[in-house]
Short mmCIF file of N, CA and C in Angstrom, two decimals:
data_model
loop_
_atom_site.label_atom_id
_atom_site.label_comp_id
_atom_site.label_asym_id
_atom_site.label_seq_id
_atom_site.Cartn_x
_atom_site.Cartn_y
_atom_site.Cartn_z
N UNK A 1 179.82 140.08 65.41
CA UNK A 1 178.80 141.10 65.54
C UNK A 1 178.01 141.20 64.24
N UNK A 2 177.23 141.53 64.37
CA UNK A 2 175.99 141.77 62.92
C UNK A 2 175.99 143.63 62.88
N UNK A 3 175.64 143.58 61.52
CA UNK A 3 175.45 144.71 60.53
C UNK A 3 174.27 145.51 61.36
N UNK A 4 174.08 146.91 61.30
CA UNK A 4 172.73 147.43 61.90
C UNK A 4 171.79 147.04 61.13
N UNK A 5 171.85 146.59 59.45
CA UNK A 5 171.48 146.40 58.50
C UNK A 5 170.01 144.98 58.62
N UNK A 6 171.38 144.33 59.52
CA UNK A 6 170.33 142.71 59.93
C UNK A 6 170.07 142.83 61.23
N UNK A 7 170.36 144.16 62.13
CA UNK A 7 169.40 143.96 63.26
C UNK A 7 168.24 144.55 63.22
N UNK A 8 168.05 145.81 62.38
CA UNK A 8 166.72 146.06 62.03
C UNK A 8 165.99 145.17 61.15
N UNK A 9 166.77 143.85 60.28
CA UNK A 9 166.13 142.51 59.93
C UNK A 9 165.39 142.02 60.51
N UNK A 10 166.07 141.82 62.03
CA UNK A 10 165.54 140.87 63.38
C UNK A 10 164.27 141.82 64.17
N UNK A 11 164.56 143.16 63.87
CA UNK A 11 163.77 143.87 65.07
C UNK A 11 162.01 143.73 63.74
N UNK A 12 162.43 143.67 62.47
CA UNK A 12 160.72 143.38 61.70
C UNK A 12 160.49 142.25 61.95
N UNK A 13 161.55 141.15 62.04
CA UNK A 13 161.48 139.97 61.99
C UNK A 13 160.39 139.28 63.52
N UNK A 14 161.04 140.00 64.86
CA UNK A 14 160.54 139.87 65.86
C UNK A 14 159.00 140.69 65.93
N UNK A 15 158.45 141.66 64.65
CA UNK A 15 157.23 142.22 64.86
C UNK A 15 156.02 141.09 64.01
N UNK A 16 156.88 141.02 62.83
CA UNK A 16 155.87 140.20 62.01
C UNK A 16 156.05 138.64 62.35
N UNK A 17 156.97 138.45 63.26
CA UNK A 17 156.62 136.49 64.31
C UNK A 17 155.30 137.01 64.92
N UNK A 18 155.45 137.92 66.01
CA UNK A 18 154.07 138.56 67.00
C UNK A 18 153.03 138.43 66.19
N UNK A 19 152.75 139.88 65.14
CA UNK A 19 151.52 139.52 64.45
C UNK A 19 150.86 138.39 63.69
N UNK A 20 151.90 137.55 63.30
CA UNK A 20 151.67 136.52 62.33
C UNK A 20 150.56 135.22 63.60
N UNK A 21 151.50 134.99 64.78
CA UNK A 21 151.16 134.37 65.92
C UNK A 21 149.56 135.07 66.21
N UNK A 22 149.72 136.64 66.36
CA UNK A 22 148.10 136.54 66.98
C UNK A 22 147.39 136.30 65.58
N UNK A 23 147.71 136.27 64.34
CA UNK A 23 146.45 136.65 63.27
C UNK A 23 146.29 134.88 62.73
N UNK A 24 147.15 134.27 63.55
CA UNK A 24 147.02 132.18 62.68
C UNK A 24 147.29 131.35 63.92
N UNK A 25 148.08 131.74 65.23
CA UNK A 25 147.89 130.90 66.34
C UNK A 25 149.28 130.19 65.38
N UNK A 26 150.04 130.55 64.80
CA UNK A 26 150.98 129.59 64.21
C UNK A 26 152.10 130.76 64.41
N UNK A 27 153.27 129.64 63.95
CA UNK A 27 155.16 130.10 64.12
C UNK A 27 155.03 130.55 62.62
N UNK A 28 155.71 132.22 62.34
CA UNK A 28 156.05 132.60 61.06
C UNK A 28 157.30 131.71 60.41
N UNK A 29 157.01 131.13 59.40
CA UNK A 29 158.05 130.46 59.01
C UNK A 29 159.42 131.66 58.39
N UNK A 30 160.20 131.42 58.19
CA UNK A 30 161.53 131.46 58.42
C UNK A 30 161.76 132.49 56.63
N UNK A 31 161.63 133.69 56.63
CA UNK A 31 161.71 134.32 55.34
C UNK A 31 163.11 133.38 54.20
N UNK A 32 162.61 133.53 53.44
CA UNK A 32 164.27 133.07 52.58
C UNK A 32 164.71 134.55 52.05
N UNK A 33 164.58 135.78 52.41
CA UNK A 33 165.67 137.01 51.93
C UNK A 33 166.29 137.40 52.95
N UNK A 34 166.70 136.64 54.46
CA UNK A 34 167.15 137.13 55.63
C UNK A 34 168.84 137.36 55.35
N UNK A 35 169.34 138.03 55.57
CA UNK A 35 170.61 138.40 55.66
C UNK A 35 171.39 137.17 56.09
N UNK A 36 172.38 136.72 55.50
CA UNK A 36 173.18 135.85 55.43
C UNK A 36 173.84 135.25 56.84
N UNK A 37 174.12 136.55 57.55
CA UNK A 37 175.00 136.69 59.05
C UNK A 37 174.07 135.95 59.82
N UNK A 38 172.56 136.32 59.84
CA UNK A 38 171.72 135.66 60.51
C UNK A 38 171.41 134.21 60.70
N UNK A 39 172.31 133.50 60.17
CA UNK A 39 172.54 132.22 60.30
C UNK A 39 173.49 131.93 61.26
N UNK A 40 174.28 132.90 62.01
CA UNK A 40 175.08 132.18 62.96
C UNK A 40 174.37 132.14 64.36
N UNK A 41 174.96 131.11 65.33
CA UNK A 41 173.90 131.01 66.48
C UNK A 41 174.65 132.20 67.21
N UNK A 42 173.95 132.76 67.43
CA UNK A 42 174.02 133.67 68.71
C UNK A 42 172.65 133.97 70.13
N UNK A 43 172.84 134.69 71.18
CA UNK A 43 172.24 134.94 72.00
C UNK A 43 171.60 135.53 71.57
N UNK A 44 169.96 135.56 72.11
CA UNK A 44 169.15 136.92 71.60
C UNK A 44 168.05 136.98 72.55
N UNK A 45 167.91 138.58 73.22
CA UNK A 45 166.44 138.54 73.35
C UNK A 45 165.46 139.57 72.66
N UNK A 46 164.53 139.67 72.75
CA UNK A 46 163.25 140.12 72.23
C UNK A 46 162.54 141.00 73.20
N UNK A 47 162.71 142.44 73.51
CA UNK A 47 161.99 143.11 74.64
C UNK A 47 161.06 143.62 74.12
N UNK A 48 159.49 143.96 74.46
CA UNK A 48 158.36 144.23 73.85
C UNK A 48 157.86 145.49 75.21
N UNK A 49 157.77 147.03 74.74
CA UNK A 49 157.42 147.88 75.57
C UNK A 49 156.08 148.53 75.14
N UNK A 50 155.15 148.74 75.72
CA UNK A 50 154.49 149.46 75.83
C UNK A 50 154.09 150.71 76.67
N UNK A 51 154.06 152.25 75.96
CA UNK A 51 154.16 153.22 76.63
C UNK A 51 155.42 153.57 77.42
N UNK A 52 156.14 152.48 76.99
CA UNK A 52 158.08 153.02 77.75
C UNK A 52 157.81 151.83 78.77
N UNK A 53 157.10 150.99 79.11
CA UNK A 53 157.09 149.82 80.17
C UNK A 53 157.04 148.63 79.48
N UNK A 54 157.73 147.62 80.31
CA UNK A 54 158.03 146.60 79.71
C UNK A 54 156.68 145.80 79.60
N UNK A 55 156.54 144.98 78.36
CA UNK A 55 155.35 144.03 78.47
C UNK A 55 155.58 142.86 78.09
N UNK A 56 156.64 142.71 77.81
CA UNK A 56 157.70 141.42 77.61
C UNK A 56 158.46 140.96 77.33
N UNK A 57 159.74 139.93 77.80
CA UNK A 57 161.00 139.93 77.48
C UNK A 57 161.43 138.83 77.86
N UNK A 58 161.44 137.70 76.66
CA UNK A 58 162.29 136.42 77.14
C UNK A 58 163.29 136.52 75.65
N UNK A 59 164.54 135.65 76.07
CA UNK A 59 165.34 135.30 75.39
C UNK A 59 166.31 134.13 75.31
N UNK A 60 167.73 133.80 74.67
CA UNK A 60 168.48 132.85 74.97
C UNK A 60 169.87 133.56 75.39
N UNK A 61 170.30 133.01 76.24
CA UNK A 61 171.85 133.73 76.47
C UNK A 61 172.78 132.97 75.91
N UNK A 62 172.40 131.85 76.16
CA UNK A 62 173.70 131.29 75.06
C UNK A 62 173.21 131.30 73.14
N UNK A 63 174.19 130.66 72.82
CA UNK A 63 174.28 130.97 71.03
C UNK A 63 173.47 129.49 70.83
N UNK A 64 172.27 129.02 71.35
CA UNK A 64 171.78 127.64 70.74
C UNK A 64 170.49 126.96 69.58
N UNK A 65 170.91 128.55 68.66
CA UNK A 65 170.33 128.59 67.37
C UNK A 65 170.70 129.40 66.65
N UNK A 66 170.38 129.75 65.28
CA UNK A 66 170.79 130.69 64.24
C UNK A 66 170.11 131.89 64.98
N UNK A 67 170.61 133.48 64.79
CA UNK A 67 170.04 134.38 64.73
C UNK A 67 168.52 134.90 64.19
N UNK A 68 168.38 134.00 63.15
CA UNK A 68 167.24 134.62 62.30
C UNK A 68 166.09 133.12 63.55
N UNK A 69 166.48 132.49 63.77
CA UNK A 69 165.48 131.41 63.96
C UNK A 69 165.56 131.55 65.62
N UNK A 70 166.43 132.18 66.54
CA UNK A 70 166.35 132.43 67.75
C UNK A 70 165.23 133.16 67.84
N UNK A 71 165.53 135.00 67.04
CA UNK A 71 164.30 135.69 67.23
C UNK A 71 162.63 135.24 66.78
N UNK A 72 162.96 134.46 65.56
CA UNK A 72 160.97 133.98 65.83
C UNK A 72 160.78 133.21 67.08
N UNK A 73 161.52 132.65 67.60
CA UNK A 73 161.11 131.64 68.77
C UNK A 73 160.84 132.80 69.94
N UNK A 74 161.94 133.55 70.36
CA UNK A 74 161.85 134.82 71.89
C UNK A 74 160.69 135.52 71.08
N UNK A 75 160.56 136.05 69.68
CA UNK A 75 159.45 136.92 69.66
C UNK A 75 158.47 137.04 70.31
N UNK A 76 158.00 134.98 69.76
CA UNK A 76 156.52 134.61 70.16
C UNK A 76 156.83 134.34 71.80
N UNK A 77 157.40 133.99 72.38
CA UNK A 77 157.54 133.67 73.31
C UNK A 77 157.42 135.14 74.81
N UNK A 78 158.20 135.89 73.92
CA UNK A 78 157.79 137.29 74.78
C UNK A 78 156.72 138.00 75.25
N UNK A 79 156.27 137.84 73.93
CA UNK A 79 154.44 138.31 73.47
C UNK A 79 153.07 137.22 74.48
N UNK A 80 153.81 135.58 74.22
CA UNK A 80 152.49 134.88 74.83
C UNK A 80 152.89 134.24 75.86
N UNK A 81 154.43 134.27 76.12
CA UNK A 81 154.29 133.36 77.07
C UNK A 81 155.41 133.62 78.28
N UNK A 82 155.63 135.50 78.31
CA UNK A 82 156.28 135.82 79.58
C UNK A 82 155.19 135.55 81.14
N UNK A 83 155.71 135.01 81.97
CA UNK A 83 154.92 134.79 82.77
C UNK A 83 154.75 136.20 83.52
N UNK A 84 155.39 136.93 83.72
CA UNK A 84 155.14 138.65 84.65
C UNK A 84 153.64 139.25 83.46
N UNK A 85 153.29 138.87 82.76
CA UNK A 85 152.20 139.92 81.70
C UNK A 85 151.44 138.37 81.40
N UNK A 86 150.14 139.64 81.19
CA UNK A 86 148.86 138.87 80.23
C UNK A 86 149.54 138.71 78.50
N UNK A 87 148.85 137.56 77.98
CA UNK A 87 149.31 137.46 76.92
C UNK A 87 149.01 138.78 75.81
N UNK A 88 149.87 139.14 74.57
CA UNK A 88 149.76 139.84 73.95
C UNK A 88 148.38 140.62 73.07
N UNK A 89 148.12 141.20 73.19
CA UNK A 89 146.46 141.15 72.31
C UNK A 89 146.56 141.59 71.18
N UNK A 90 145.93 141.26 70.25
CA UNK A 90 146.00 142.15 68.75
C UNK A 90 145.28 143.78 68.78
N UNK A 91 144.39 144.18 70.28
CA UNK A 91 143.74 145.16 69.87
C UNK A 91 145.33 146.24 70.23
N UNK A 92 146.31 146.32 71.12
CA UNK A 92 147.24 146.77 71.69
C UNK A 92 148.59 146.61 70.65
N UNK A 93 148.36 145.93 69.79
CA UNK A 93 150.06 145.35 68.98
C UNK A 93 150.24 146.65 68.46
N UNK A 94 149.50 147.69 67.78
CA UNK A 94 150.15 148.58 67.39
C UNK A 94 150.52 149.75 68.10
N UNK A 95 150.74 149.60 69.48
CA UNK A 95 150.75 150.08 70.78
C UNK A 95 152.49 150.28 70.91
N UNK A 96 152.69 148.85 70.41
CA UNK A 96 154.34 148.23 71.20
C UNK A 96 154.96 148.15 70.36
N UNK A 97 156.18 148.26 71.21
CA UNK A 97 157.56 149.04 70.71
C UNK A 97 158.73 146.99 70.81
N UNK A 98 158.87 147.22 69.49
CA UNK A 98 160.23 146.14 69.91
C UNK A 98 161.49 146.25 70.35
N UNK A 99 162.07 145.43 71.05
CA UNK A 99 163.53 145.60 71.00
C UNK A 99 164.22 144.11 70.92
N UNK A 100 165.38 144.27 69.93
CA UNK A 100 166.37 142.82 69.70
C UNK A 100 167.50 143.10 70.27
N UNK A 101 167.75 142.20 71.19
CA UNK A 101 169.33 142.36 71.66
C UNK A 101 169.88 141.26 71.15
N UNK A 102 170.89 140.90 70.67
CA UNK A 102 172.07 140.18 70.32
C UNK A 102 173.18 139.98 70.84
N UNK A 103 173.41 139.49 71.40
CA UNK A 103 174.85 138.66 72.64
C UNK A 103 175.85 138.36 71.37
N UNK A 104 176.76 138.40 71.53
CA UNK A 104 178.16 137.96 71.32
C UNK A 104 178.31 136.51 72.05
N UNK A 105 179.06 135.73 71.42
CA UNK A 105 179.04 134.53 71.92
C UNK A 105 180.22 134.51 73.98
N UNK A 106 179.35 133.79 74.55
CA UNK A 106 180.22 133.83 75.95
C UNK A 106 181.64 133.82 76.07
N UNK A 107 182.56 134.35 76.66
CA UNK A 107 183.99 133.82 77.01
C UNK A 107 184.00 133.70 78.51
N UNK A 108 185.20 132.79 78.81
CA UNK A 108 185.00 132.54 79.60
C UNK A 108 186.44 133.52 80.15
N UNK A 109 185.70 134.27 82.08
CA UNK A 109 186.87 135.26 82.31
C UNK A 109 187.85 134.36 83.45
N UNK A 110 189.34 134.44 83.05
CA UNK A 110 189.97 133.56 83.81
C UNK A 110 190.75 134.80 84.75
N UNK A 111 190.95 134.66 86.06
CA UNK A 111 191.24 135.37 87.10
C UNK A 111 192.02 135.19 87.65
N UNK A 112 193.42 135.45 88.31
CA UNK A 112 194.00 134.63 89.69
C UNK A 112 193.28 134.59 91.04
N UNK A 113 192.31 135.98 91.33
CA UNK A 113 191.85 136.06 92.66
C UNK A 113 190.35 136.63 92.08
N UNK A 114 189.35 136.64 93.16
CA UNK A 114 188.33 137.28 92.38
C UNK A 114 188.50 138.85 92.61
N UNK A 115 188.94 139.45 93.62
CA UNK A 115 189.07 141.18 93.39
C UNK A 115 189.79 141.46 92.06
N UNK A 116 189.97 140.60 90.80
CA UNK A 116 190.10 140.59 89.64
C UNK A 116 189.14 141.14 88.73
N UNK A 117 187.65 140.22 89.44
CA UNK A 117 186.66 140.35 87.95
C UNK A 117 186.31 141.65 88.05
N UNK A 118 186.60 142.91 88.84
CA UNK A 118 186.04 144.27 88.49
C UNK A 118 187.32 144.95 87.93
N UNK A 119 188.34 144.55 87.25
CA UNK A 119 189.11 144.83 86.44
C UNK A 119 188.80 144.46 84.94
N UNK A 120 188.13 142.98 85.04
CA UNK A 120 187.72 142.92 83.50
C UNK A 120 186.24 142.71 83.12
N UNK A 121 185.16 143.11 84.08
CA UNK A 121 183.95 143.31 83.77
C UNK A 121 183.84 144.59 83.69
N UNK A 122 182.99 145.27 82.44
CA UNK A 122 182.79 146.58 82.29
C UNK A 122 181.06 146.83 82.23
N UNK A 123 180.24 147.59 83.59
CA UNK A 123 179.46 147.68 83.30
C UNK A 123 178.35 148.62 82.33
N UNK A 124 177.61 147.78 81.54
CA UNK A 124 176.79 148.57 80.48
C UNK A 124 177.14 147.96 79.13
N UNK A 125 178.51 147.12 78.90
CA UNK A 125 179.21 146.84 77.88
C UNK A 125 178.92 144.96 78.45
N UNK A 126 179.30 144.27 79.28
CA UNK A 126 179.22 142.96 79.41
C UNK A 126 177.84 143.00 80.10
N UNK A 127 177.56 141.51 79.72
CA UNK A 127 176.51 140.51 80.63
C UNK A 127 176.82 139.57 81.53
N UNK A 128 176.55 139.29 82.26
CA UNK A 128 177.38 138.11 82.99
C UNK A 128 176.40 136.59 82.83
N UNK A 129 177.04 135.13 83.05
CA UNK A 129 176.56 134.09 83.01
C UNK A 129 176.83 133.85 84.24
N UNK A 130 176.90 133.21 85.32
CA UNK A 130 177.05 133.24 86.56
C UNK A 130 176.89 131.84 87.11
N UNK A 131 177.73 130.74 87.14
CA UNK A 131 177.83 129.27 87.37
C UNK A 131 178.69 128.99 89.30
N UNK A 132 177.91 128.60 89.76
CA UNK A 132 177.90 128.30 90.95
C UNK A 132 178.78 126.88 91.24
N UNK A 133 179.89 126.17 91.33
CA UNK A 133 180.45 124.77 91.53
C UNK A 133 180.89 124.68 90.12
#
């Protein structure tokens, strides 16, 4: 788990990827004073609200980058390239509200029967990954 310390890291981190993107059309490169933890890969997404409604929200569920380098990627990606919304505008950015979520890395839940998994899924606290075969 990370510090509240480096998730309010990630939650400037995910504002100034956005603005940097609308004010150069370019990826904010990668600060060198980011909190240390932020180097491990974890899950992350990036939710972007306006007025309490969502205006965009992509992320990774699995851990298949560093923390600090997941969120510039979902930032920009939330902002320009959720398909449910128009892309982000600069006249509106100081409109919207961020949010960083951070996943814990997956485990996998082993069961004897499935009237099991509502013994060890807790909702509000887990996410589920959900593999079919």
């Amino acid at each position: 788990m990370i510090t509240d310390r480096a998730g309010d890291y990630l939650v400037d981190v995910a504002m100034a990827s956005v603005k940097y993107h609308l004010d150069t059309g370019k990826t904010l490169v990668k600060p060198d004073d980011y909190p240390i933890e932020l180097d491990e890969k974890l899950g992350v997404f990036v939710t972007i609200n306006k007025n309490n409604k969502l205006r965009g929200c992509i992320g990774y569920a699995e851990p298949v980058k560093p923390a600090i380098d997941a969120t510039i990627d979902v930032a920009i990606a939330a902002a320009f390239e959720d398909p449910r919304f128009n892309q982000i505008s600069e006249k509106e950015f100081e409109e919207l509200e961020f949010e960083v979520t951070v996943l814990t890395k997956p485990e996998m839940i082993v069961v004897a029967h499935p009237d099991q998994y509502f013994d060890e899924i807790e909702i509000g606290r887990d996410g589920l990954i959900i593999q079919k075969g």
